[in-house]
Every structure is written in C-alpha cells, then in structure tokens.
Short mmCIF file of C-alpha atoms in Angstrom, two decimals:
data_model
loop_
_atom_site.label_atom_id
_atom_site.label_comp_id
_atom_site.label_asym_id
_atom_site.label_seq_id
_atom_site.Cartn_x
_atom_site.Cartn_y
_atom_site.Cartn_z
CA MET A 1 -7.38 0.25 33.44
CA SER A 2 -3.96 2.37 35.19
CA GLU A 3 -0.56 3.22 34.52
CA GLU A 4 -0.05 0.65 37.16
CA ASN A 5 -1.74 -1.89 35.97
CA ASN A 6 -0.36 -0.98 33.07
CA ALA A 7 2.70 -1.98 33.76
CA ALA A 8 2.95 -4.46 35.95
CA GLY A 9 5.11 -7.68 34.52
CA THR A 10 7.55 -5.29 33.33
CA GLN A 11 10.69 -6.29 34.27
CA VAL A 12 13.44 -3.34 35.96
CA LEU A 13 16.83 -4.32 36.22
CA VAL A 14 18.45 -3.13 39.55
CA VAL A 15 22.15 -3.27 38.93
CA ASP A 16 24.29 -2.54 42.58
CA ASP A 17 27.48 -4.41 43.92
CA SER A 18 25.50 -3.28 47.42
CA ARG A 19 23.02 -6.17 48.22
CA VAL A 20 21.50 -3.59 50.36
CA ILE A 21 21.02 -1.37 47.65
CA ARG A 22 19.18 -4.21 45.58
CA VAL A 23 17.19 -5.31 48.44
CA ALA A 24 16.56 -1.20 49.20
CA ALA A 25 15.10 -1.00 45.67
CA ARG A 26 13.11 -3.93 44.99
CA LYS A 27 11.26 -3.12 47.97
CA ILE A 28 9.87 0.40 46.25
CA LEU A 29 9.48 -1.09 42.99
CA LYS A 30 8.05 -4.83 43.72
CA GLU A 31 4.21 -3.06 43.47
CA GLU A 32 4.33 -2.23 39.76
CA PHE A 33 7.43 -3.74 38.65
CA GLU A 34 9.23 -7.45 38.42
CA VAL A 35 12.44 -6.97 39.54
CA LEU A 36 16.00 -8.24 38.62
CA GLU A 37 19.12 -7.49 40.06
CA ALA A 38 22.78 -7.91 39.36
CA GLY A 39 26.14 -7.88 41.68
CA ASP A 40 28.42 -5.93 38.87
CA GLY A 41 27.96 -5.55 35.38
CA GLU A 42 28.76 -8.32 33.53
CA ALA A 43 26.25 -10.51 35.26
CA ALA A 44 24.09 -7.12 33.84
CA TRP A 45 25.64 -8.06 30.65
CA ASP A 46 24.20 -11.79 31.14
CA ALA A 47 20.75 -10.55 32.59
CA LEU A 48 19.91 -8.75 29.49
CA GLN A 49 20.59 -11.53 27.19
CA GLN A 50 18.31 -13.94 29.42
CA ASN A 51 15.80 -11.71 29.44
CA PRO A 52 14.97 -9.87 26.60
CA GLY A 53 11.63 -8.29 28.47
CA ILE A 54 13.71 -5.74 30.63
CA ALA A 55 13.12 -2.30 30.14
CA LEU A 56 14.69 -0.27 32.22
CA ILE A 57 18.18 -0.95 33.88
CA ILE A 58 18.64 1.45 37.15
CA SER A 59 22.96 0.75 36.96
CA ASP A 60 25.26 2.12 40.03
CA LEU A 61 28.42 3.35 38.02
CA SER A 62 31.32 2.25 41.11
CA MET A 63 31.14 -2.05 40.70
CA PRO A 64 34.06 -4.82 40.40
CA TYR A 65 34.59 -6.91 37.37
CA LEU A 66 32.63 -4.45 34.62
CA ASN A 67 31.64 -0.61 36.40
CA GLY A 68 28.72 1.58 35.51
CA MET A 69 29.84 2.96 33.03
CA GLY A 70 31.35 0.23 31.17
CA LEU A 71 27.66 -1.77 30.80
CA LEU A 72 26.30 1.54 29.34
CA LYS A 73 28.84 1.87 26.31
CA ARG A 74 28.23 -2.30 26.20
CA ILE A 75 24.61 -1.66 25.82
CA ARG A 76 25.18 1.58 24.00
CA GLU A 77 27.24 -0.20 21.47
CA ALA A 78 25.18 -3.54 21.02
CA GLU A 79 24.21 -4.31 18.08
CA ASP A 80 20.64 -5.88 18.58
CA LYS A 81 18.44 -2.11 18.77
CA ARG A 82 16.63 -3.90 21.73
CA LEU A 83 19.39 -3.12 24.12
CA ALA A 84 21.02 -0.49 22.01
CA ASN A 85 17.76 1.62 23.07
CA ILE A 86 17.10 0.45 26.25
CA PRO A 87 16.85 3.58 29.03
CA VAL A 88 19.42 3.34 31.65
CA ILE A 89 19.02 4.97 34.89
CA ILE A 90 22.25 6.18 36.55
CA VAL A 91 22.56 6.37 40.52
CA THR A 92 25.91 8.14 41.55
CA GLY A 93 27.02 8.41 45.10
CA ALA A 94 29.01 10.95 47.33
CA GLU A 95 32.64 9.22 45.79
CA ASP A 96 31.33 10.27 42.23
CA ASP A 97 31.75 13.77 41.17
CA GLU A 98 30.31 16.20 38.31
CA ASP A 99 33.11 14.35 35.99
CA ALA A 100 31.87 11.36 36.04
CA LYS A 101 28.66 12.35 35.35
CA SER A 102 29.47 14.38 32.90
CA SER A 103 30.92 11.36 31.46
CA ALA A 104 27.76 9.18 31.64
CA PHE A 105 25.58 11.07 30.25
CA ALA A 106 27.83 11.61 27.24
CA ALA A 107 27.99 7.98 27.10
CA GLY A 108 24.18 7.66 26.73
CA ALA A 109 22.52 8.22 30.09
CA SER A 110 19.37 8.07 29.87
CA ASP A 111 18.49 10.32 33.43
CA PHE A 112 20.54 10.39 37.19
CA LEU A 113 19.37 9.49 40.62
CA SER A 114 21.88 10.57 44.33
CA LYS A 115 22.38 8.41 46.69
CA PRO A 116 20.50 7.91 49.41
CA PHE A 117 17.10 7.52 46.94
CA ASP A 118 13.42 7.75 48.61
CA SER A 119 10.63 5.68 47.28
CA VAL A 120 8.75 8.81 45.67
CA GLN A 121 12.13 9.79 43.42
CA LEU A 122 12.80 6.45 42.12
CA LEU A 123 9.05 5.21 40.99
CA ALA A 124 8.51 8.90 39.44
CA HIS A 125 11.95 8.15 37.76
CA THR A 126 10.77 4.78 37.18
CA ARG A 127 7.20 5.25 35.47
CA SER A 128 8.27 8.34 33.39
CA HIS A 129 10.88 5.72 31.87
CA ILE A 130 9.11 2.61 31.22
CA LYS A 131 5.96 5.12 30.15
CA LEU A 132 7.95 6.46 27.58
CA ALA A 133 9.98 3.34 26.57
CA THR A 134 6.13 1.83 26.00
CA THR A 135 5.18 4.66 24.19
CA GLU A 136 8.08 4.81 21.40
CA THR A 137 7.59 1.09 21.03
CA ARG A 138 3.91 1.49 20.13
CA LEU A 139 4.76 4.65 17.61
CA GLU A 140 7.86 2.53 15.65
CA GLN A 141 5.15 -0.77 15.80
CA THR A 142 2.60 1.62 14.22
CA ALA A 143 5.30 2.98 11.74
CA THR A 144 6.16 -0.17 10.46
CA ALA A 145 2.40 -1.37 10.09
CA ILE A 146 1.90 1.29 7.66
CA GLU A 147 5.43 1.17 6.08
CA THR A 148 4.27 -2.64 5.27
CA GLU A 149 1.20 -2.31 4.88
CA PRO A 150 0.30 -3.62 1.17
CA THR A 151 -0.56 -0.74 -1.29
CA VAL A 152 -2.11 -3.40 -4.07
CA ASP A 153 -4.64 -5.02 -4.30
CA LEU A 154 -3.70 -8.71 -4.03
CA LEU A 155 -6.25 -10.08 -6.52
CA THR A 156 -5.75 -7.80 -9.76
CA GLY A 157 -2.30 -5.64 -8.73
CA LEU A 158 -4.29 -2.70 -8.86
CA LEU A 159 -3.46 -0.37 -6.22
CA ASN A 160 -5.24 -0.68 -3.44
CA GLN A 161 -7.67 1.84 -1.88
CA ARG A 162 -5.72 3.75 0.54
CA SER A 163 -2.71 4.11 -2.61
CA PHE A 164 -5.37 5.38 -4.40
CA THR A 165 -6.27 8.00 -2.64
CA ASP A 166 -2.92 8.99 -1.71
CA ARG A 167 -1.60 8.70 -5.86
CA GLY A 168 -4.70 10.81 -6.48
CA HIS A 169 -3.32 14.14 -3.93
CA GLN A 170 0.25 14.20 -5.04
CA GLU A 171 -1.23 14.16 -8.83
CA LEU A 172 -3.76 16.90 -7.61
CA ALA A 173 -0.84 18.80 -6.52
CA TYR A 174 1.46 18.52 -9.28
CA ALA A 175 -2.02 19.98 -11.12
CA ILE A 176 -2.28 23.30 -9.42
CA ARG A 177 1.47 23.40 -9.00
CA HIS A 178 1.58 23.19 -12.89
CA ARG A 179 -1.52 24.51 -13.76
CA SER A 180 -2.97 21.18 -15.57
CA GLU A 181 -5.62 19.68 -16.59
CA LEU A 182 -6.43 16.74 -14.42
CA GLY A 183 -9.80 13.63 -14.50
CA LEU A 184 -10.91 11.87 -12.69
CA VAL A 185 -13.24 8.07 -13.37
CA PHE A 186 -14.97 6.20 -11.26
CA ILE A 187 -15.66 2.97 -12.74
CA ASP A 188 -18.82 0.14 -11.55
CA VAL A 189 -19.41 -3.39 -12.75
CA ASP A 190 -23.24 -3.09 -12.58
CA ALA A 191 -24.85 -5.18 -10.62
CA PHE A 192 -22.15 -7.41 -10.43
CA ASP A 193 -22.57 -7.79 -6.36
CA GLU A 194 -25.71 -10.11 -7.22
CA ALA A 195 -23.43 -11.97 -9.64
CA PHE A 196 -20.94 -12.63 -6.95
CA ILE A 197 -23.14 -13.29 -4.65
CA LYS A 198 -25.22 -15.72 -7.49
CA TYR A 199 -21.71 -17.96 -8.99
CA GLY A 200 -19.28 -17.77 -6.27
CA LYS A 201 -15.66 -16.15 -4.93
CA PRO A 202 -14.09 -18.08 -8.02
CA ALA A 203 -16.09 -17.38 -10.78
CA GLY A 204 -16.69 -13.23 -9.60
CA GLU A 205 -12.82 -13.17 -9.47
CA ALA A 206 -11.97 -14.37 -12.87
CA ILE A 207 -14.27 -11.66 -14.21
CA LEU A 208 -13.04 -9.40 -12.35
CA LYS A 209 -8.85 -10.36 -13.44
CA ILE A 210 -10.68 -9.41 -16.74
CA PHE A 211 -11.86 -6.58 -16.63
CA THR A 212 -8.67 -5.56 -15.38
CA ARG A 213 -6.85 -6.37 -17.83
CA ILE A 214 -9.26 -4.48 -19.47
CA ILE A 215 -8.53 -0.90 -17.63
CA ARG A 216 -4.60 -1.75 -18.06
CA ASP A 217 -4.85 -2.30 -21.61
CA SER A 218 -6.71 0.81 -22.41
CA ILE A 219 -5.21 3.45 -19.73
CA ARG A 220 -1.67 5.66 -20.94
CA THR A 221 1.49 4.87 -18.22
CA GLU A 222 1.22 8.07 -16.71
CA ASP A 223 -2.76 7.30 -15.48
CA THR A 224 -3.31 5.19 -11.90
CA ALA A 225 -5.02 3.09 -11.85
CA GLY A 226 -6.72 1.18 -8.56
CA ARG A 227 -9.10 -1.02 -7.33
CA VAL A 228 -11.48 1.58 -4.53
CA GLY A 229 -14.82 -1.53 -4.01
CA LEU A 230 -16.00 -5.13 -4.84
CA ALA A 231 -15.80 -4.46 -8.53
CA ARG A 232 -15.30 -0.71 -8.82
CA PHE A 233 -12.31 0.95 -9.91
CA GLY A 234 -10.88 4.24 -10.55
CA LEU A 235 -8.31 5.85 -12.42
CA VAL A 236 -6.33 9.49 -12.16
CA LEU A 237 -5.81 10.88 -15.21
CA PRO A 238 -3.09 13.59 -15.46
CA SER A 239 -3.20 16.18 -17.70
CA ALA A 240 -6.30 14.52 -19.15
CA ASN A 241 -8.56 16.89 -20.89
CA ALA A 242 -12.99 16.07 -21.29
CA ILE A 243 -12.82 14.12 -24.51
CA GLY A 244 -10.09 12.45 -23.64
CA ALA A 245 -11.40 11.66 -20.08
CA ARG A 246 -15.15 10.32 -21.51
CA LYS A 247 -13.88 9.03 -24.53
CA LEU A 248 -11.60 6.45 -21.75
CA ALA A 249 -14.22 5.79 -20.17
CA VAL A 250 -16.81 5.17 -22.69
CA ARG A 251 -14.35 3.00 -24.16
CA ILE A 252 -13.50 0.72 -21.12
CA CYS A 253 -17.02 0.40 -20.16
CA THR A 254 -17.58 -0.66 -23.99
CA GLN A 255 -15.46 -3.61 -23.54
CA ILE A 256 -16.96 -4.64 -20.27
CA ALA A 257 -20.68 -4.78 -21.73
CA SER A 258 -18.95 -6.98 -24.67
CA ARG A 259 -17.93 -9.48 -22.97
CA THR A 260 -19.68 -12.80 -22.60
CA PHE A 261 -18.73 -15.51 -20.45
CA LYS A 262 -19.71 -18.72 -19.62
CA ILE A 263 -20.54 -20.90 -16.00
CA GLY A 264 -21.97 -24.13 -16.13
CA ASN A 265 -24.72 -24.31 -18.25
CA ASP A 266 -25.37 -20.57 -17.69
CA THR A 267 -24.07 -17.06 -19.91
CA LEU A 268 -23.27 -14.44 -18.08
CA LYS A 269 -23.25 -10.78 -19.78
CA LEU A 270 -22.55 -7.86 -17.32
CA THR A 271 -22.21 -4.10 -18.06
CA ALA A 272 -20.57 -1.35 -16.72
CA SER A 273 -21.51 2.82 -15.79
CA ALA A 274 -18.86 5.56 -15.07
CA GLY A 275 -18.99 8.87 -13.65
CA VAL A 276 -15.96 11.16 -15.03
CA ILE A 277 -15.32 14.24 -14.21
CA THR A 278 -12.55 16.95 -15.57
CA PRO A 279 -12.34 19.94 -12.83
CA LEU A 280 -11.13 22.97 -12.56
CA ILE A 281 -8.03 23.03 -10.86
CA ARG A 282 -7.94 25.91 -8.58
CA ARG A 283 -5.22 26.72 -6.03
CA ASP A 284 -8.15 25.44 -3.14
CA THR A 285 -8.90 22.05 -4.64
CA ARG A 286 -8.93 19.12 -2.19
CA PHE A 287 -9.00 15.02 -3.64
CA GLU A 288 -11.38 14.33 -0.94
CA GLU A 289 -14.06 16.95 -3.14
CA LEU A 290 -13.44 15.69 -6.31
CA LEU A 291 -13.61 11.60 -5.04
CA GLU A 292 -17.44 12.82 -3.70
CA GLN A 293 -18.88 14.40 -6.86
CA ALA A 294 -16.71 11.16 -8.94
CA GLN A 295 -18.50 8.91 -7.05
CA ARG A 296 -21.84 10.62 -6.95
CA LEU A 297 -22.16 10.91 -10.79
CA LEU A 298 -21.62 7.33 -11.00
CA GLY A 299 -24.19 6.49 -8.04
CA ARG A 300 -26.87 8.63 -10.55
CA ALA A 301 -25.44 6.72 -13.70
CA GLN A 302 -25.83 3.34 -11.78
CA HIS A 303 -29.36 4.29 -10.65
CA SER A 304 -30.39 5.46 -14.04
CA GLY A 305 -30.13 2.55 -15.18
CA GLY A 306 -26.29 1.83 -15.67
CA ASN A 307 -24.34 0.63 -18.89
CA ARG A 308 -24.08 4.38 -19.53
CA VAL A 309 -21.77 7.14 -18.05
CA LEU A 310 -22.23 10.29 -16.56
CA PHE A 311 -19.43 13.23 -17.40
CA ASP A 312 -18.61 16.68 -15.94
CA GLN A 313 -16.18 18.71 -17.72
CA GLY A 314 -17.03 21.74 -14.86
CA THR A 315 -17.36 24.17 -17.02
CA GLY A 316 -20.82 25.18 -16.78
CA THR A 317 -21.57 24.91 -20.53
CA ALA A 318 -22.34 21.50 -22.92
CA GLU A 319 -19.82 20.67 -25.06
CA GLU A 320 -20.34 19.25 -28.50
CA ARG A 321 -20.49 16.13 -29.17
CA THR A 322 -21.28 12.79 -32.09
CA GLU A 323 -21.82 9.91 -29.62
CA PRO A 324 -25.65 9.26 -28.71
CA VAL A 325 -26.55 10.97 -25.23
CA THR A 326 -29.38 9.15 -23.27
CA GLU A 327 -32.00 11.22 -21.47
CA ALA A 328 -31.71 11.73 -17.62
CA PRO A 329 -32.82 14.06 -15.34
CA PRO A 330 -30.27 17.59 -14.56
CA GLU A 331 -28.51 18.06 -12.00
CA THR A 332 -26.79 20.96 -10.84
CA ASP A 333 -23.37 20.80 -8.77
CA ALA A 334 -21.35 23.76 -7.01
CA THR A 335 -19.79 24.60 -10.25
CA GLY A 336 -23.68 25.35 -11.81
CA ALA A 337 -22.21 22.63 -14.28
CA ALA A 338 -25.09 20.29 -15.58
CA PRO A 339 -24.02 16.77 -16.05
CA GLU A 340 -23.97 14.80 -19.24
CA THR A 341 -24.70 11.13 -19.77
CA GLU A 342 -23.76 8.56 -22.25
CA ASN A 343 -24.49 5.02 -23.08
CA THR A 344 -22.28 2.59 -23.98
CA PRO A 345 -24.42 -0.18 -26.06
CA ALA A 346 -23.21 -3.74 -25.07
CA THR A 347 -22.00 -5.97 -28.44
CA THR A 348 -22.87 -9.55 -29.34
CA ALA A 349 -20.33 -12.23 -28.33
CA GLY A 350 -19.99 -15.13 -29.84
CA THR A 351 -19.95 -18.38 -27.80
CA GLU A 352 -17.41 -21.20 -26.47
CA PRO A 353 -18.03 -24.43 -25.05
CA ALA A 354 -18.96 -24.12 -20.84
CA ALA A 355 -15.69 -23.61 -19.04
CA THR A 356 -16.36 -24.42 -15.07
CA THR A 357 -15.14 -21.02 -13.99
CA ALA A 358 -16.52 -17.72 -15.89
CA GLU A 359 -14.73 -17.29 -18.89
CA SER A 360 -14.82 -14.25 -21.65
CA GLN A 361 -16.31 -15.64 -24.92
CA GLU A 362 -15.35 -12.57 -26.46
CA SER A 363 -12.44 -12.79 -29.08
CA GLU A 364 -10.34 -9.58 -27.72
CA PRO A 365 -7.52 -8.24 -30.64
CA MET A 366 -4.49 -9.25 -29.71
CA PRO A 367 -1.74 -6.67 -27.17
CA SER A 368 0.65 -5.03 -28.03
CA LEU A 369 4.31 -6.21 -27.23
CA ALA A 370 4.39 -4.21 -24.12
CA GLN A 371 1.09 -4.88 -22.31
CA ALA A 372 1.75 -9.04 -23.38
CA LEU A 373 5.15 -8.26 -21.17
CA GLN A 374 2.78 -6.33 -18.46
CA ARG A 375 0.38 -9.41 -18.70
CA LEU A 376 3.53 -12.02 -18.41
CA HIS A 377 4.89 -9.86 -14.96
CA ASP A 378 0.94 -9.75 -13.59
CA ASN A 379 1.28 -13.88 -13.99
CA ASP A 380 -1.35 -13.45 -16.51
CA GLY A 381 0.14 -14.91 -19.39
CA ASP A 382 -2.61 -17.97 -20.51
CA SER A 383 -4.54 -14.90 -21.35
CA LEU A 384 -1.70 -14.26 -24.21
CA SER A 385 -2.31 -18.29 -25.53
CA PRO A 386 -4.50 -17.44 -28.52
CA HIS A 387 -1.92 -14.63 -29.49
CA LEU A 388 1.53 -16.30 -29.23
CA PRO A 389 1.93 -16.88 -32.36
CA ALA A 390 1.50 -13.92 -34.42
CA LEU A 391 3.39 -12.25 -31.21
CA VAL A 392 6.29 -14.53 -31.85
CA ARG A 393 6.22 -13.00 -35.68
CA GLU A 394 6.99 -9.96 -34.66
CA VAL A 395 9.54 -10.60 -32.68
CA LEU A 396 11.16 -12.71 -34.46
CA PRO A 397 13.73 -10.47 -36.43
CA LEU A 398 14.80 -9.51 -33.07
CA LEU A 399 15.54 -13.25 -32.87
CA GLU A 400 17.17 -13.29 -36.48
CA ALA A 401 19.15 -9.52 -35.75
CA TRP A 402 20.72 -11.19 -32.87
CA GLN A 403 21.56 -14.32 -34.82
CA ARG A 404 23.35 -12.69 -36.89
CA GLN A 405 25.49 -10.82 -34.00
CA GLN A 406 25.90 -14.36 -33.03
CA SER A 407 27.88 -15.72 -36.33
CA GLY A 408 24.56 -18.05 -36.58
CA SER A 409 25.23 -20.00 -33.41
CA LEU A 410 21.22 -19.44 -32.88
CA ASP A 411 20.07 -20.91 -36.31
CA ALA A 412 18.44 -24.20 -35.12
CA ALA A 413 16.45 -22.35 -32.75
CA VAL A 414 15.74 -19.58 -35.62
CA GLY A 415 14.72 -22.44 -38.20
CA GLN A 416 12.35 -24.03 -35.50
CA ILE A 417 10.43 -20.53 -34.46
CA ARG A 418 9.53 -20.51 -38.77
CA ALA A 419 8.79 -24.47 -39.12
CA SER A 420 6.62 -24.21 -36.71
CA LEU A 421 4.98 -20.58 -37.77
CA ASP A 422 5.20 -21.89 -41.16
CA ILE A 423 7.25 -19.12 -41.88
CA PRO A 424 9.55 -20.09 -44.89
CA GLU A 425 13.63 -19.39 -45.10
CA GLN A 426 15.14 -16.66 -46.05
#
C-alpha cells in the first residue's frame, strides 16, 4: 500500500483569510488528504477543538481577529499534548519581512512556504510533515506499550520471562564489574503439562501457587525469581557459589516432591528437576549463553527420568560432596566441565479429606514473620491459617510492649488475644 493511500483521510487544516488561497490549497491536497478550512485564527482554534483528527496546520500570518502568530502561540502553549505537538506550516507573503519569519520560527513554526506556492511544493511539504508526525506517534505508542507492559507474571507474582531476562543482564553486568560470583538455576515441574491437561486449569494454577510459595520461602532477598514457562521457574543468584546454588535447587526440588495433592478422588504427587550453573564470569560472558547452558542441563535432567538436579560449576573439576548422585551419561560443555547429577528424593506425606481443587497435603513448617507478611502481600493469606496462632504468639510481646506505651489502653484487646491463645495473664 502506498504512502498516499495510507494518508487518505488524514485531516489538514488550511487557515487563510483569502478564500482564493484556501480553494487553491484544497485543489492541490484533496486527492490525498481531507482538507478543512478556516478564515482566521479563532475559527481555526475552534476547528482544532472539534476535529481531533487534524494532523497538520497550514496557516497564513496576516489574518483578522487572531493572526497566524497568535494561533501558533496558542497551539504551542496548549495543555493538550496533541495540540501542542501538531506540526504548523506558516505561509508567508510579500508583506511579511524576515523578522516576522524569525519570530514565527522562534514561536514553534515547523516549516515555511512562500506565496504564491505551487502544487509540487505544497504537496511535498505536506507529505513530509504528515509522515514525520505519523512516525513520531507510532514511536510514542510503542514506547508507551513497552512502559506499560506487565513486569510480573499475573498468576504467581514472580517476574515474567522478559523482566527476568532483563534482571539477569543487570546481575551479570554487576558480577563482571565487581568480579563476583553468579548462580543461575532453572527448575521445571516434571510432566506438569500432563497433569494440567488431565485436571484442568484451576487445579493446575493452585499447584503452581503452592510451588511459587516454596520458591519464595527458599530464596534470599537479593535473589531474583521468575516464571519463564508453564511450570518452569528461573532463579538468578548474585554472589552464590557452586555449593550454595546446588543446595538451594535440591532443597526446592525436594520440597516440591514432598507434596501430595488431593484432586477429587485422585491423589497426585509431582517431582521437579533443575539445571544449575555457577560459571566462571569473564568480561565477555553473555547472559544468553548462561540461559542456554542452564536450560540444556535442565533438559538433560528431565530426559534422564526427572526428579534430579544436574549441575555444573564451570571449573572443569569434580567437587567432593555427600549427597547421593545418580549415574548420568557424561557431557562436556565448552568449558570442559562434566555436569554432575543429584537425586531429589520424594518424601511421604500424610493425607487429608478430598478437595475439589488441588490441595497440598504436606504439613509445611511454619513460615517466619517476614515470610508471613510477604504471603499476605501476595494475597495468599489462606496458607497461613494453620500457623496463625503460633505467629500471633510471636507477635504478642510486641503488642504488650505497645500496650505499656499506651498506658494500658489496650489491656482489653491484649487480654482477649491471650484468652484465645490460652496464655495465662502475667
């Protein structure tokens, strides 16, 4: 499609107190643009309010009521961003001296034409400014879309894939600059797509929220977690060494495997696999290469049967460890290091009455106060129900200290809390 066809319907406002000039401009432009007319600056201002589609103004300088200079200043000072940025071509005649042109340029004129103008000149200037204005609008819309694009995964509250990758680039740059360590972990729930298809979206999402809580409770404040697939999670671990990164992955996978879910009459247990790298950071290390390496290890772990962690510390030497290691075919990467595998055994969980959606059957340890507050922030207060009495017991000394500062005005409230927890009065 030609640029002329793309411009069809674009409105151009011609402002001149001479009807002859307006008609001449209309004849030249009408084949490509919708031409509106105004006989003075005030009429032009009214037209701008009534026609938000106007993309260009071609205005004379010398006009009654409100001249071209007054119209230009009013446009550039408008609060409406659309009006303030609209291109304005000033048409000058023999009566307009160079000072008038300089003043118009200083006031924000986009371009100038001299009377009498010919068709080629008027069309060329009009096309150029319409194209430029259209390009600028598209760039602004693209920038706005990027700025307003969500940075978090709506289901889990973790970073989405794009934001996770952006954060990874930042952490790698920091590690290169400060010559520090960096760990990268990818964790995927084994065969989750099959369970998702069998039990449906509500059950699948409930399970993912529980697994997300496991990850949140396991990582440090400075770590970054993101959801980068259906049931795939990524972790960027600043200053993490090989032992710490591996143990974190094993701990998370073990906790995932320890959960039992009751869905209708079915009991579901899932396992997870992970790929862990703690590479040697060089000046030319690229985050895309680290992503590829970690995901390749994760793929090997899953293809080897799942329920295991495959790790590579990037040093080319095996590390002595006490965890049981499964046998896996050796693979050497570009660093010469042979990846190693480690089982994440599943533990047996108790059972509870059946639920219509997935419900974790494992009795999890009580979260810390900081973790409890984070869950409340994430609208996950239901998971705190079994732990609320114990958490309130921890908070009670703070309430009592506040009670003393309030000169006993909170005695009744604190007394009720003590009674509900069966704590005797002091």
